Short mmCIF file of C-alpha atoms in Angstrom, two decimals:
data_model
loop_
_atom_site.label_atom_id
_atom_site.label_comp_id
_atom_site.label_asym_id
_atom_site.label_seq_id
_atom_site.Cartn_x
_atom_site.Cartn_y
_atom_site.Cartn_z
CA UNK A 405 0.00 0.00 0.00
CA UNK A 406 0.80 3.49 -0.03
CA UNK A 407 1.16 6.07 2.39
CA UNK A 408 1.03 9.72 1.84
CA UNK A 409 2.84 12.57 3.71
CA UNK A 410 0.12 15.20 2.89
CA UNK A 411 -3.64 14.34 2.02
CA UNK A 412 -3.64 17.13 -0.32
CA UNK A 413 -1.36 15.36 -2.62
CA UNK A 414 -4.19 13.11 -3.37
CA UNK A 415 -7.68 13.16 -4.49
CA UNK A 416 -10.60 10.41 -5.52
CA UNK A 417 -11.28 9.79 -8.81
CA UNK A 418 -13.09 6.65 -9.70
CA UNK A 419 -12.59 4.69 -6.66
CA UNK A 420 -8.83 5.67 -7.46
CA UNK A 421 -6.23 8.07 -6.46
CA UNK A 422 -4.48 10.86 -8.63
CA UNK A 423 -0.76 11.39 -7.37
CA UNK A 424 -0.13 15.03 -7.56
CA UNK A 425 3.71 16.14 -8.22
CA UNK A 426 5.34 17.16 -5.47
CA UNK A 427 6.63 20.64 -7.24
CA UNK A 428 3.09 21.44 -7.71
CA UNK A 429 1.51 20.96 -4.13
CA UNK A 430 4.48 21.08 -1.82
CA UNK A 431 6.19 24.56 -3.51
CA UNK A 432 5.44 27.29 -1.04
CA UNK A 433 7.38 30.31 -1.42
CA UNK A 434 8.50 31.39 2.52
CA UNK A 435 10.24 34.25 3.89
CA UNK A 436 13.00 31.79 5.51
CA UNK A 437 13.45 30.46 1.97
CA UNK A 438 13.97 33.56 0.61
CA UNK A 439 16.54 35.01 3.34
CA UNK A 440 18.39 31.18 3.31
CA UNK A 441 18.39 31.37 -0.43
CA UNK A 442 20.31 34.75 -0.58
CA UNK A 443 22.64 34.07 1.95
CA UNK A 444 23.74 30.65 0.41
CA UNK A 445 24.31 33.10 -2.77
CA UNK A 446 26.36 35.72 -1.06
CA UNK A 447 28.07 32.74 0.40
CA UNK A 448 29.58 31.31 -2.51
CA UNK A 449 30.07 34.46 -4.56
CA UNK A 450 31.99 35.79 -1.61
CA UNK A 451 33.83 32.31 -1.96
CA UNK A 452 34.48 32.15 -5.37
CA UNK A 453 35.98 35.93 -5.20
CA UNK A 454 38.20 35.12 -2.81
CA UNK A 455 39.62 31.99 -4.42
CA UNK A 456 39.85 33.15 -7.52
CA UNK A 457 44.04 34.00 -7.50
CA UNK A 458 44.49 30.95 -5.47
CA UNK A 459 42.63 28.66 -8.71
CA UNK A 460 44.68 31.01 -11.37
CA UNK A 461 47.80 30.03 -10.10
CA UNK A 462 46.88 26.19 -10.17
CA UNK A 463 44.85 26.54 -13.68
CA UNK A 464 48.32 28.25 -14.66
CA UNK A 465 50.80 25.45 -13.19
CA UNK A 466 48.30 22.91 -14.96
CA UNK A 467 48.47 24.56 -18.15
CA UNK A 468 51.74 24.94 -18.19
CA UNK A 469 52.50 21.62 -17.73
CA UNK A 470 49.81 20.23 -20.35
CA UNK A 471 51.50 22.72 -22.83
CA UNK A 472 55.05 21.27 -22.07
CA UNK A 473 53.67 17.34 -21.74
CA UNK A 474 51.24 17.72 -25.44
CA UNK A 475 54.32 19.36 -26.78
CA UNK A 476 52.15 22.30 -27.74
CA UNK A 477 53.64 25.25 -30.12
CA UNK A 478 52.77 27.56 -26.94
CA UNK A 479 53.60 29.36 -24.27
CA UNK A 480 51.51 30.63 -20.80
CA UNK A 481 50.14 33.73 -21.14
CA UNK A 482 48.87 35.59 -18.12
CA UNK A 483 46.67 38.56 -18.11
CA UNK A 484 46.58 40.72 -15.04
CA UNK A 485 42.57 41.16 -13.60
CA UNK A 486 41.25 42.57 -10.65
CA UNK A 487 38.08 43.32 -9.13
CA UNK A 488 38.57 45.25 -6.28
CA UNK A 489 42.06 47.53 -5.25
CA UNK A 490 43.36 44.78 -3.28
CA UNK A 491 41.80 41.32 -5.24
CA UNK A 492 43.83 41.26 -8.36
CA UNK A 493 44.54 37.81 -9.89
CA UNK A 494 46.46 36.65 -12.96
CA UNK A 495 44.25 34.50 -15.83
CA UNK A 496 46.32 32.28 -17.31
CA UNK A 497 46.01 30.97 -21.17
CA UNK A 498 47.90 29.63 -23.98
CA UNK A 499 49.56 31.61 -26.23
CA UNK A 500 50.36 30.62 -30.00
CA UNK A 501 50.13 31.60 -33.29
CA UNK A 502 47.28 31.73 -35.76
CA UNK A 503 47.72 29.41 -38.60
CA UNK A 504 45.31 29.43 -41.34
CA UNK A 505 44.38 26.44 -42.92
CA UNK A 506 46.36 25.15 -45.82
CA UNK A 507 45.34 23.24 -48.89
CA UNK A 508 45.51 19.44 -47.77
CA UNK A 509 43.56 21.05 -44.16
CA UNK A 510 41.04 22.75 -46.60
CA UNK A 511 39.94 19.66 -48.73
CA UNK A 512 39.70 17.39 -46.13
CA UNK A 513 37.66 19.35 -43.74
CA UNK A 514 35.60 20.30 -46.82
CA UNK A 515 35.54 16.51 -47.65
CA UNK A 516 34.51 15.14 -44.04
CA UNK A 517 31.85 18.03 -43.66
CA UNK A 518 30.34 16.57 -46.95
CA UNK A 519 30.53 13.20 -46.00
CA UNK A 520 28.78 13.72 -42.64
CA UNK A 521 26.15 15.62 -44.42
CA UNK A 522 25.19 12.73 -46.34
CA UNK A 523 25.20 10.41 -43.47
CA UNK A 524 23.10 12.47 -41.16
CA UNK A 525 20.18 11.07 -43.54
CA UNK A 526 20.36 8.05 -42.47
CA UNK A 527 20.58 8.41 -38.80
CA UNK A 528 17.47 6.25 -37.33
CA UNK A 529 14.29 8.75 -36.84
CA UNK A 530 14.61 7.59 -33.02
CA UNK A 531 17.79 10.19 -32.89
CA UNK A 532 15.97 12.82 -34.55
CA UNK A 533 18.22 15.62 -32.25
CA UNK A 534 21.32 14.22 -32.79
CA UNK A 535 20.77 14.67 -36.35
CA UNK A 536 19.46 18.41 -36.07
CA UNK A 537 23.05 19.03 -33.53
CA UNK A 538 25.12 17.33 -35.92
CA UNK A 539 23.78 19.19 -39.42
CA UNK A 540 23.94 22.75 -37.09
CA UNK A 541 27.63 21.60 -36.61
CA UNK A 542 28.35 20.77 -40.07
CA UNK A 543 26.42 23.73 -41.35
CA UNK A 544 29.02 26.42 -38.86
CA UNK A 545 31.96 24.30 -40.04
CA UNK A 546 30.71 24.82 -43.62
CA UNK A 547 30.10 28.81 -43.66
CA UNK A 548 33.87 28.76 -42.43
CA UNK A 549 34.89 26.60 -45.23
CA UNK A 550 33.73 29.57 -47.64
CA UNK A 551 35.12 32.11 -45.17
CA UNK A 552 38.47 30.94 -45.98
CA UNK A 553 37.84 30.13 -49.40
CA UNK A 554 37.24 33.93 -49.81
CA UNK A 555 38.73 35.97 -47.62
CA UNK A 556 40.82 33.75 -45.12
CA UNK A 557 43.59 35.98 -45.37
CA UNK A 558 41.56 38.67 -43.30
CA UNK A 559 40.47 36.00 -40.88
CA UNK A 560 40.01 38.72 -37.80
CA UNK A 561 40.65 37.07 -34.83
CA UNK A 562 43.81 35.15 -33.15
CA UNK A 563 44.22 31.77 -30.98
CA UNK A 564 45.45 34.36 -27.68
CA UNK A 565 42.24 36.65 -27.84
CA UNK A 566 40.49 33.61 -28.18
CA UNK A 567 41.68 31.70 -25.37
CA UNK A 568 41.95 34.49 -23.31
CA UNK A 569 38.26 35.71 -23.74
CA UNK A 570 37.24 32.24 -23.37
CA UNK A 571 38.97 31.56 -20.04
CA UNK A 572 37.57 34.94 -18.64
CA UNK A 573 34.02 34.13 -19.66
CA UNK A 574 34.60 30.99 -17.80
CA UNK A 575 35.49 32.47 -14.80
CA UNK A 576 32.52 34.66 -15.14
CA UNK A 577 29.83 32.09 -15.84
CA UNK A 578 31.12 29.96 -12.57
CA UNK A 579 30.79 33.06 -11.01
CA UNK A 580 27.02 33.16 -12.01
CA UNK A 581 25.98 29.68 -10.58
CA UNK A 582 25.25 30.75 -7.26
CA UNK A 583 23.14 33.31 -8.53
CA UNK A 584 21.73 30.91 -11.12
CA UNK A 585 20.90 28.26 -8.33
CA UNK A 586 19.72 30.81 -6.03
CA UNK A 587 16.98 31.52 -8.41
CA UNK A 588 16.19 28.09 -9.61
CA UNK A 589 17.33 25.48 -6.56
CA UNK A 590 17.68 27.28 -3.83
CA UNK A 591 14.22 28.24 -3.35
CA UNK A 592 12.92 24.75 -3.10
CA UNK A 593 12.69 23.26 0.57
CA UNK A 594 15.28 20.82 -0.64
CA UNK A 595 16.99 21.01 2.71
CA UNK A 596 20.54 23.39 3.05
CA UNK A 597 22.84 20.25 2.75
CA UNK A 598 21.30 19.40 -0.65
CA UNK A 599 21.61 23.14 -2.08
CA UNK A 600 25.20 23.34 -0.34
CA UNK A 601 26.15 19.65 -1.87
CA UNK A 602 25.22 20.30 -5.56
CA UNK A 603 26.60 24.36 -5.69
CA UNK A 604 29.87 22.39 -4.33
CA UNK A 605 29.87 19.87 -6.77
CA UNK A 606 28.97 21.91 -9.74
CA UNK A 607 31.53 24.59 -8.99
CA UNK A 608 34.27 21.81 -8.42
CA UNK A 609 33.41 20.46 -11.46
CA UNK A 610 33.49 23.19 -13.79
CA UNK A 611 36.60 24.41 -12.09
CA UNK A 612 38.78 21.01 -12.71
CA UNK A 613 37.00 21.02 -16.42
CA UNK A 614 38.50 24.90 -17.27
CA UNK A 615 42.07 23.74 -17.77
CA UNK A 616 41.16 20.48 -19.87
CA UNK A 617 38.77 22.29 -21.65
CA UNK A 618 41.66 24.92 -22.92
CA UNK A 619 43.83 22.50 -23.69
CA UNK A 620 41.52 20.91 -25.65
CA UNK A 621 40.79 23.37 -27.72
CA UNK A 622 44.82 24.56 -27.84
CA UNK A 623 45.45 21.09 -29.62
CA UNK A 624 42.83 21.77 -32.43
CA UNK A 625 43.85 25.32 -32.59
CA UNK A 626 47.78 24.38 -32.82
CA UNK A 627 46.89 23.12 -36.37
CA UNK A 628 44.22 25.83 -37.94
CA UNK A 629 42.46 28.31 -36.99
CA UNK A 630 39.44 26.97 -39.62
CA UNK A 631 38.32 25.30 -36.19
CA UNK A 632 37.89 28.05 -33.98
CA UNK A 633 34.19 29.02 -34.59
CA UNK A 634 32.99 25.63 -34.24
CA UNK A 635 34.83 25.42 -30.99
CA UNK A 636 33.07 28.56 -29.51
CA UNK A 637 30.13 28.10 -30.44
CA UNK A 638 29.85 24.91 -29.72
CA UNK A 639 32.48 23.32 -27.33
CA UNK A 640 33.07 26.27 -25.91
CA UNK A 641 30.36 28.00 -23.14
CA UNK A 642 27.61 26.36 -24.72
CA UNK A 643 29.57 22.54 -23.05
CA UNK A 644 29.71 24.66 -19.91
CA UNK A 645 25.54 25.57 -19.89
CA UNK A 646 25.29 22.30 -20.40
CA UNK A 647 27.32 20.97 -17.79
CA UNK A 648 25.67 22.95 -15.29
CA UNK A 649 21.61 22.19 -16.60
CA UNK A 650 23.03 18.23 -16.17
CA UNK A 651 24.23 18.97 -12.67
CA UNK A 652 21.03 20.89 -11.80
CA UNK A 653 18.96 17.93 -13.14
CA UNK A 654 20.75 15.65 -11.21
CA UNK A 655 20.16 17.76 -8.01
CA UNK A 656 16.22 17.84 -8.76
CA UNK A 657 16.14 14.18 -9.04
CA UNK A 658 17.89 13.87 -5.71
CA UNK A 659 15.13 11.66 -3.22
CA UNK A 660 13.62 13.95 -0.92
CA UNK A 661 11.68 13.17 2.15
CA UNK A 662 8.59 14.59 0.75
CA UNK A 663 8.39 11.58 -1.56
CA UNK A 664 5.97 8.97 -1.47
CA UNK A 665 6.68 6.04 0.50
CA UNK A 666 5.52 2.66 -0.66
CA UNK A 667 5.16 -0.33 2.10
#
């Protein structure tokens, strides 16, 4: 049988009962919620401040020492930030140079794109979004294909702005997932453990991912720079949403003791 914790998540319906979810009969927005919500963002945007030069310096020993292990063309560049007069930290980031593509790189990019075109029509129906992510893929790879075919030359943007900008927005969108959680988790009586467990865990996360993530992307960009919009649009921040949506799904899914207890 089963046992209910509230009688208003039930009602009769043909001798019956209709289970209603939890997020629509238990979600009661409460002063404490509200004032336990904002602290637990202040709390962790005061935390990730403060740690910031502290995770610079390791992202920069780790990069350094993926740059010398891959046997990247690169060196560590560091670019001085600071928020505050007396928080300045150093953002570390690979430095190399911007090689457009050559012929050989050109063809055989231009000969893969077609070829993955072709087979995207006969991915089963069943994976109907993989084959919409894969043609938006193909179709960004493909305006850069004619980018360089017509004006490569004057291909605007370098491998160090790149990285650089991309590390920094990084930084910036960890910053945000207090305030993102503190809008969308926090507000739930989920219990302060839970919120404090899954901010931990997606910050820790992200942070350990920056450094792979940019070197990563330095090995592709070591060859050509034909791969560089594909890699910000989508391995770049885009990978990092997504990380944090999967981490907030997980967290929702969590078993609460406002479930429904069989016996």
């Amino acid at each position: 049988m089963a046992t209910f914790t509230d009688r208003s998540r039930f009602r009769g319906h043909r001798g019956g009962v209709i289970l209603m979810h939890r997020a629509l009969t238990r979600f009661v927005l409460k002063p404490l919620d509200l004032a336990s919500a904002a602290l637990l963002v202040l709390l962790f945007s005061f935390a990730w401040i403060v740690s910031l030069p502290w995770l610079c310096r390791i992202w920069g020993r780790v990069m350094g020492n993926g740059i010398r292990i891959l046997g990247l063309h690169a060196t560590l560049g560091l670019t001085e930030h600071h928020i505050t007069r007396y928080l300045r930290f150093m953002i570390p980031y690979p430095r190399m140079a911007g090689i457009p593509p050559d012929s050989w790189t050109w063809w055989s990019t231009a000969a893969v794109v077609c070829l993955l075109a072709v087979a995207s029509y006969f991915i089963p129906k069943t994976l109907t979004p993989v084959t919409y992510l894969l043609r938006a893929v193909l179709f960004i790879q493909f305006t850069e294909l004619l980018y360089f075919l017509v004006a490569g030359a004057r291909f605007p943007h370098t491998p160090d702005g790149y990285m650089e900008g991309l590390v920094t927005y990084q930084i910036a969108l960890i910053a945000a997932v207090p305030t993102l959680f503190g809008l969308t988790y926090y507000i739930f009586n989920l219990g302060v453990m839970r919120k404090i467990a899954l901010t931990v865990l997606t910050i820790s996360y992200l942070a350990l991912f920056l450094p792979v993530q940019i070197l990563l992307q330095a090995m592709v960009l070591e060859k050509t720079v034909l791969f560089m919009p594909v890699l910000y649009i989508v391995f770049g921040l885009p990978t990092d949403i997504l990380i944090i949506l999967a981490f907030y799904s997980w967290g929702m899914s969590w078993p609460s003791g406002l479930d429904v207890k069989s016996g």
